[in-house]
Amino acid sequence: MQSRRCPRNLTDAALESIEEAIRAVESCREELTADGYKVLRGRLGHLMDTLFDIGGSLSKST
């Protein structure tokens, strides 16, 4: 399996993607269904869990 290469500045790339997602949801908020909302909340939860894990690892390394 090929490993995924992270961009040089991961923080900037991630923030750009998050901002793009925010703009997409805000511009179409009237069209968002209950099922779509649940899917988005689930993915956001996954992102938050991942960030929490990374934060825990970073706090242990300092």
PDB file of N, CA and C in Angstrom:
ATOM      1  N   MET A   1       0.838  -1.181   0.000  1.00  0.00           N
ATOM      2  CA  MET A   1       0.000   0.000   0.000  1.00  0.00           C
ATOM      3  C   MET A   1       0.884   1.246   0.000  1.00  0.00           C
ATOM      4  N   GLN A   2       0.522   2.213  -0.792  1.00  0.00           N
ATOM      5  CA  GLN A   2       1.296   3.439  -0.923  1.00  0.00           C
ATOM      6  C   GLN A   2       0.893   4.408   0.182  1.00  0.00           C
ATOM      7  N   SER A   3       1.889   5.008   0.853  1.00  0.00           N
ATOM      8  CA  SER A   3       1.564   5.958   1.913  1.00  0.00           C
ATOM      9  C   SER A   3       1.120   7.282   1.312  1.00  0.00           C
ATOM     10  N   ARG A   4       0.249   7.944   2.023  1.00  0.00           N
ATOM     11  CA  ARG A   4      -0.279   9.230   1.563  1.00  0.00           C
ATOM     12  C   ARG A   4       0.712  10.324   1.904  1.00  0.00           C
ATOM     13  N   ARG A   5       1.006  11.171   0.943  1.00  0.00           N
ATOM     14  CA  ARG A   5       1.941  12.272   1.172  1.00  0.00           C
ATOM     15  C   ARG A   5       1.177  13.489   1.649  1.00  0.00           C
ATOM     16  N   CYS A   6       1.644  14.065   2.729  1.00  0.00           N
ATOM     17  CA  CYS A   6       1.013  15.271   3.263  1.00  0.00           C
ATOM     18  C   CYS A   6       1.608  16.491   2.570  1.00  0.00           C
ATOM     19  N   PRO A   7       0.780  17.519   2.367  1.00  0.00           N
ATOM     20  CA  PRO A   7       1.311  18.747   1.773  1.00  0.00           C
ATOM     21  C   PRO A   7       2.374  19.359   2.680  1.00  0.00           C
ATOM     22  N   ARG A   8       3.165  20.185   2.096  1.00  0.00           N
ATOM     23  CA  ARG A   8       4.252  20.818   2.837  1.00  0.00           C
ATOM     24  C   ARG A   8       3.734  21.546   4.073  1.00  0.00           C
ATOM     25  N   ASN A   9       2.684  22.315   3.917  1.00  0.00           N
ATOM     26  CA  ASN A   9       2.110  23.017   5.054  1.00  0.00           C
ATOM     27  C   ASN A   9       0.707  22.461   5.292  1.00  0.00           C
ATOM     28  N   LEU A  10       0.641  21.405   6.073  1.00  0.00           N
ATOM     29  CA  LEU A  10      -0.606  20.701   6.325  1.00  0.00           C
ATOM     30  C   LEU A  10      -1.656  21.604   6.958  1.00  0.00           C
ATOM     31  N   THR A  11      -1.255  22.463   7.874  1.00  0.00           N
ATOM     32  CA  THR A  11      -2.212  23.339   8.544  1.00  0.00           C
ATOM     33  C   THR A  11      -2.914  24.246   7.548  1.00  0.00           C
ATOM     34  N   ASP A  12      -2.166  24.891   6.668  1.00  0.00           N
ATOM     35  CA  ASP A  12      -2.778  25.777   5.673  1.00  0.00           C
ATOM     36  C   ASP A  12      -3.696  25.010   4.732  1.00  0.00           C
ATOM     37  N   ALA A  13      -3.269  23.829   4.301  1.00  0.00           N
ATOM     38  CA  ALA A  13      -4.091  23.021   3.394  1.00  0.00           C
ATOM     39  C   ALA A  13      -5.384  22.591   4.080  1.00  0.00           C
ATOM     40  N   ALA A  14      -5.293  22.172   5.334  1.00  0.00           N
ATOM     41  CA  ALA A  14      -6.481  21.743   6.074  1.00  0.00           C
ATOM     42  C   ALA A  14      -7.426  22.915   6.308  1.00  0.00           C
ATOM     43  N   LEU A  15      -6.889  24.063   6.687  1.00  0.00           N
ATOM     44  CA  LEU A  15      -7.735  25.239   6.913  1.00  0.00           C
ATOM     45  C   LEU A  15      -8.437  25.672   5.633  1.00  0.00           C
ATOM     46  N   GLU A  16      -7.740  25.601   4.514  1.00  0.00           N
ATOM     47  CA  GLU A  16      -8.347  25.963   3.231  1.00  0.00           C
ATOM     48  C   GLU A  16      -9.518  25.026   2.913  1.00  0.00           C
ATOM     49  N   SER A  17      -9.332  23.744   3.153  1.00  0.00           N
ATOM     50  CA  SER A  17     -10.409  22.775   2.910  1.00  0.00           C
ATOM     51  C   SER A  17     -11.589  23.002   3.840  1.00  0.00           C
ATOM     52  N   ILE A  18     -11.308  23.302   5.095  1.00  0.00           N
ATOM     53  CA  ILE A  18     -12.383  23.569   6.061  1.00  0.00           C
ATOM     54  C   ILE A  18     -13.155  24.814   5.659  1.00  0.00           C
ATOM     55  N   GLU A  19     -12.444  25.872   5.275  1.00  0.00           N
ATOM     56  CA  GLU A  19     -13.113  27.106   4.854  1.00  0.00           C
ATOM     57  C   GLU A  19     -13.984  26.864   3.623  1.00  0.00           C
ATOM     58  N   GLU A  20     -13.489  26.057   2.689  1.00  0.00           N
ATOM     59  CA  GLU A  20     -14.266  25.734   1.495  1.00  0.00           C
ATOM     60  C   GLU A  20     -15.543  24.981   1.874  1.00  0.00           C
ATOM     61  N   ALA A  21     -15.429  24.050   2.808  1.00  0.00           N
ATOM     62  CA  ALA A  21     -16.604  23.292   3.260  1.00  0.00           C
ATOM     63  C   ALA A  21     -17.611  24.203   3.955  1.00  0.00           C
ATOM     64  N   ILE A  22     -17.139  25.130   4.758  1.00  0.00           N
ATOM     65  CA  ILE A  22     -18.027  26.079   5.443  1.00  0.00           C
ATOM     66  C   ILE A  22     -18.785  26.915   4.421  1.00  0.00           C
ATOM     67  N   ARG A  23     -18.069  27.440   3.424  1.00  0.00           N
ATOM     68  CA  ARG A  23     -18.726  28.244   2.391  1.00  0.00           C
ATOM     69  C   ARG A  23     -19.783  27.429   1.647  1.00  0.00           C
ATOM     70  N   ALA A  24     -19.477  26.171   1.347  1.00  0.00           N
ATOM     71  CA  ALA A  24     -20.430  25.315   0.624  1.00  0.00           C
ATOM     72  C   ALA A  24     -21.696  25.095   1.440  1.00  0.00           C
ATOM     73  N   VAL A  25     -21.549  24.809   2.718  1.00  0.00           N
ATOM     74  CA  VAL A  25     -22.722  24.568   3.569  1.00  0.00           C
ATOM     75  C   VAL A  25     -23.515  25.857   3.755  1.00  0.00           C
ATOM     76  N   GLU A  26     -22.829  26.961   4.008  1.00  0.00           N
ATOM     77  CA  GLU A  26     -23.538  28.231   4.211  1.00  0.00           C
ATOM     78  C   GLU A  26     -24.292  28.674   2.964  1.00  0.00           C
ATOM     79  N   SER A  27     -23.728  28.437   1.798  1.00  0.00           N
ATOM     80  CA  SER A  27     -24.376  28.904   0.573  1.00  0.00           C
ATOM     81  C   SER A  27     -25.572  28.043   0.179  1.00  0.00           C
ATOM     82  N   CYS A  28     -25.670  26.842   0.730  1.00  0.00           N
ATOM     83  CA  CYS A  28     -26.770  25.930   0.367  1.00  0.00           C
ATOM     84  C   CYS A  28     -27.555  25.475   1.592  1.00  0.00           C
ATOM     85  N   ARG A  29     -27.543  26.248   2.651  1.00  0.00           N
ATOM     86  CA  ARG A  29     -28.151  25.785   3.903  1.00  0.00           C
ATOM     87  C   ARG A  29     -29.631  25.471   3.769  1.00  0.00           C
ATOM     88  N   GLU A  30     -30.355  26.160   2.889  1.00  0.00           N
ATOM     89  CA  GLU A  30     -31.786  25.896   2.720  1.00  0.00           C
ATOM     90  C   GLU A  30     -32.037  24.537   2.073  1.00  0.00           C
ATOM     91  N   GLU A  31     -31.052  24.022   1.362  1.00  0.00           N
ATOM     92  CA  GLU A  31     -31.207  22.752   0.652  1.00  0.00           C
ATOM     93  C   GLU A  31     -30.695  21.552   1.445  1.00  0.00           C
ATOM     94  N   LEU A  32     -30.113  21.783   2.598  1.00  0.00           N
ATOM     95  CA  LEU A  32     -29.564  20.688   3.391  1.00  0.00           C
ATOM     96  C   LEU A  32     -30.695  19.884   4.024  1.00  0.00           C
ATOM     97  N   THR A  33     -30.673  18.579   3.820  1.00  0.00           N
ATOM     98  CA  THR A  33     -31.703  17.698   4.372  1.00  0.00           C
ATOM     99  C   THR A  33     -31.273  17.192   5.746  1.00  0.00           C
ATOM    100  N   ALA A  34     -32.213  16.590   6.455  1.00  0.00           N
ATOM    101  CA  ALA A  34     -31.895  16.013   7.764  1.00  0.00           C
ATOM    102  C   ALA A  34     -30.834  14.917   7.624  1.00  0.00           C
ATOM    103  N   ASP A  35     -30.960  14.096   6.588  1.00  0.00           N
ATOM    104  CA  ASP A  35     -29.959  13.042   6.370  1.00  0.00           C
ATOM    105  C   ASP A  35     -28.591  13.636   6.043  1.00  0.00           C
ATOM    106  N   GLY A  36     -28.572  14.668   5.209  1.00  0.00           N
ATOM    107  CA  GLY A  36     -27.315  15.333   4.883  1.00  0.00           C
ATOM    108  C   GLY A  36     -26.676  15.950   6.113  1.00  0.00           C
ATOM    109  N   TYR A  37     -27.508  16.551   6.956  1.00  0.00           N
ATOM    110  CA  TYR A  37     -27.033  17.139   8.211  1.00  0.00           C
ATOM    111  C   TYR A  37     -26.372  16.070   9.079  1.00  0.00           C
ATOM    112  N   LYS A  38     -27.020  14.909   9.193  1.00  0.00           N
ATOM    113  CA  LYS A  38     -26.479  13.825  10.021  1.00  0.00           C
ATOM    114  C   LYS A  38     -25.131  13.342   9.491  1.00  0.00           C
ATOM    115  N   VAL A  39     -25.024  13.240   8.175  1.00  0.00           N
ATOM    116  CA  VAL A  39     -23.761  12.807   7.575  1.00  0.00           C
ATOM    117  C   VAL A  39     -22.664  13.832   7.859  1.00  0.00           C
ATOM    118  N   LEU A  40     -22.974  15.111   7.677  1.00  0.00           N
ATOM    119  CA  LEU A  40     -21.983  16.158   7.935  1.00  0.00           C
ATOM    120  C   LEU A  40     -21.563  16.176   9.400  1.00  0.00           C
ATOM    121  N   ARG A  41     -22.513  16.033  10.310  1.00  0.00           N
ATOM    122  CA  ARG A  41     -22.189  15.993  11.742  1.00  0.00           C
ATOM    123  C   ARG A  41     -21.299  14.798  12.065  1.00  0.00           C
ATOM    124  N   GLY A  42     -21.574  13.665  11.432  1.00  0.00           N
ATOM    125  CA  GLY A  42     -20.749  12.479  11.654  1.00  0.00           C
ATOM    126  C   GLY A  42     -19.315  12.684  11.209  1.00  0.00           C
ATOM    127  N   ARG A  43     -19.148  13.289  10.045  1.00  0.00           N
ATOM    128  CA  ARG A  43     -17.790  13.542   9.543  1.00  0.00           C
ATOM    129  C   ARG A  43     -17.081  14.584  10.397  1.00  0.00           C
ATOM    130  N   LEU A  44     -17.825  15.594  10.855  1.00  0.00           N
ATOM    131  CA  LEU A  44     -17.235  16.592  11.741  1.00  0.00           C
ATOM    132  C   LEU A  44     -16.794  15.939  13.049  1.00  0.00           C
ATOM    133  N   GLY A  45     -17.605  15.023  13.551  1.00  0.00           N
ATOM    134  CA  GLY A  45     -17.233  14.292  14.763  1.00  0.00           C
ATOM    135  C   GLY A  45     -15.950  13.502  14.564  1.00  0.00           C
ATOM    136  N   HIS A  46     -15.815  12.888  13.392  1.00  0.00           N
ATOM    137  CA  HIS A  46     -14.597  12.135  13.087  1.00  0.00           C
ATOM    138  C   HIS A  46     -13.387  13.069  13.059  1.00  0.00           C
ATOM    139  N   LEU A  47     -13.543  14.236  12.451  1.00  0.00           N
ATOM    140  CA  LEU A  47     -12.459  15.221  12.418  1.00  0.00           C
ATOM    141  C   LEU A  47     -12.075  15.639  13.834  1.00  0.00           C
ATOM    142  N   MET A  48     -13.067  15.921  14.667  1.00  0.00           N
ATOM    143  CA  MET A  48     -12.789  16.342  16.041  1.00  0.00           C
ATOM    144  C   MET A  48     -12.083  15.233  16.826  1.00  0.00           C
ATOM    145  N   ASP A  49     -12.511  13.980  16.650  1.00  0.00           N
ATOM    146  CA  ASP A  49     -11.844  12.858  17.320  1.00  0.00           C
ATOM    147  C   ASP A  49     -10.385  12.755  16.891  1.00  0.00           C
ATOM    148  N   THR A  50     -10.137  12.919  15.599  1.00  0.00           N
ATOM    149  CA  THR A  50      -8.776  12.842  15.077  1.00  0.00           C
ATOM    150  C   THR A  50      -7.917  13.964  15.647  1.00  0.00           C
ATOM    151  N   LEU A  51      -8.463  15.185  15.676  1.00  0.00           N
ATOM    152  CA  LEU A  51      -7.712  16.314  16.237  1.00  0.00           C
ATOM    153  C   LEU A  51      -7.439  16.111  17.724  1.00  0.00           C
ATOM    154  N   PHE A  52      -8.398  15.547  18.446  1.00  0.00           N
ATOM    155  CA  PHE A  52      -8.219  15.268  19.869  1.00  0.00           C
ATOM    156  C   PHE A  52      -7.079  14.269  20.068  1.00  0.00           C
ATOM    157  N   ASP A  53      -7.065  13.210  19.249  1.00  0.00           N
ATOM    158  CA  ASP A  53      -5.988  12.217  19.335  1.00  0.00           C
ATOM    159  C   ASP A  53      -4.628  12.845  19.041  1.00  0.00           C
ATOM    160  N   ILE A  54      -4.570  13.674  18.000  1.00  0.00           N
ATOM    161  CA  ILE A  54      -3.312  14.340  17.643  1.00  0.00           C
ATOM    162  C   ILE A  54      -2.873  15.266  18.772  1.00  0.00           C
ATOM    163  N   GLY A  55      -3.827  16.022  19.323  1.00  0.00           N
ATOM    164  CA  GLY A  55      -3.501  16.921  20.429  1.00  0.00           C
ATOM    165  C   GLY A  55      -2.949  16.168  21.626  1.00  0.00           C
ATOM    166  N   GLY A  56      -3.534  15.006  21.917  1.00  0.00           N
ATOM    167  CA  GLY A  56      -3.030  14.189  23.020  1.00  0.00           C
ATOM    168  C   GLY A  56      -1.611  13.717  22.764  1.00  0.00           C
ATOM    169  N   SER A  57      -1.337  13.310  21.541  1.00  0.00           N
ATOM    170  CA  SER A  57       0.010  12.868  21.184  1.00  0.00           C
ATOM    171  C   SER A  57       1.003  14.018  21.279  1.00  0.00           C
ATOM    172  N   LEU A  58       0.587  15.188  20.833  1.00  0.00           N
ATOM    173  CA  LEU A  58       1.480  16.347  20.888  1.00  0.00           C
ATOM    174  C   LEU A  58       1.778  16.755  22.324  1.00  0.00           C
ATOM    175  N   SER A  59       0.775  16.691  23.195  1.00  0.00           N
ATOM    176  CA  SER A  59       1.001  17.097  24.584  1.00  0.00           C
ATOM    177  C   SER A  59       1.921  16.113  25.302  1.00  0.00           C
ATOM    178  N   LYS A  60       1.924  14.850  24.892  1.00  0.00           N
ATOM    179  CA  LYS A  60       2.815  13.850  25.490  1.00  0.00           C
ATOM    180  C   LYS A  60       4.251  14.039  25.026  1.00  0.00           C
ATOM    181  N   SER A  61       4.418  14.602  23.824  1.00  0.00           N
ATOM    182  CA  SER A  61       5.762  14.729  23.258  1.00  0.00           C
ATOM    183  C   SER A  61       6.470  16.004  23.696  1.00  0.00           C
ATOM    184  N   THR A  62       5.761  16.897  24.376  1.00  0.00           N
ATOM    185  CA  THR A  62       6.423  18.151  24.793  1.00  0.00           C
ATOM    186  C   THR A  62       6.697  18.178  26.261  1.00  0.00           C
TER     187      THR A  62
END
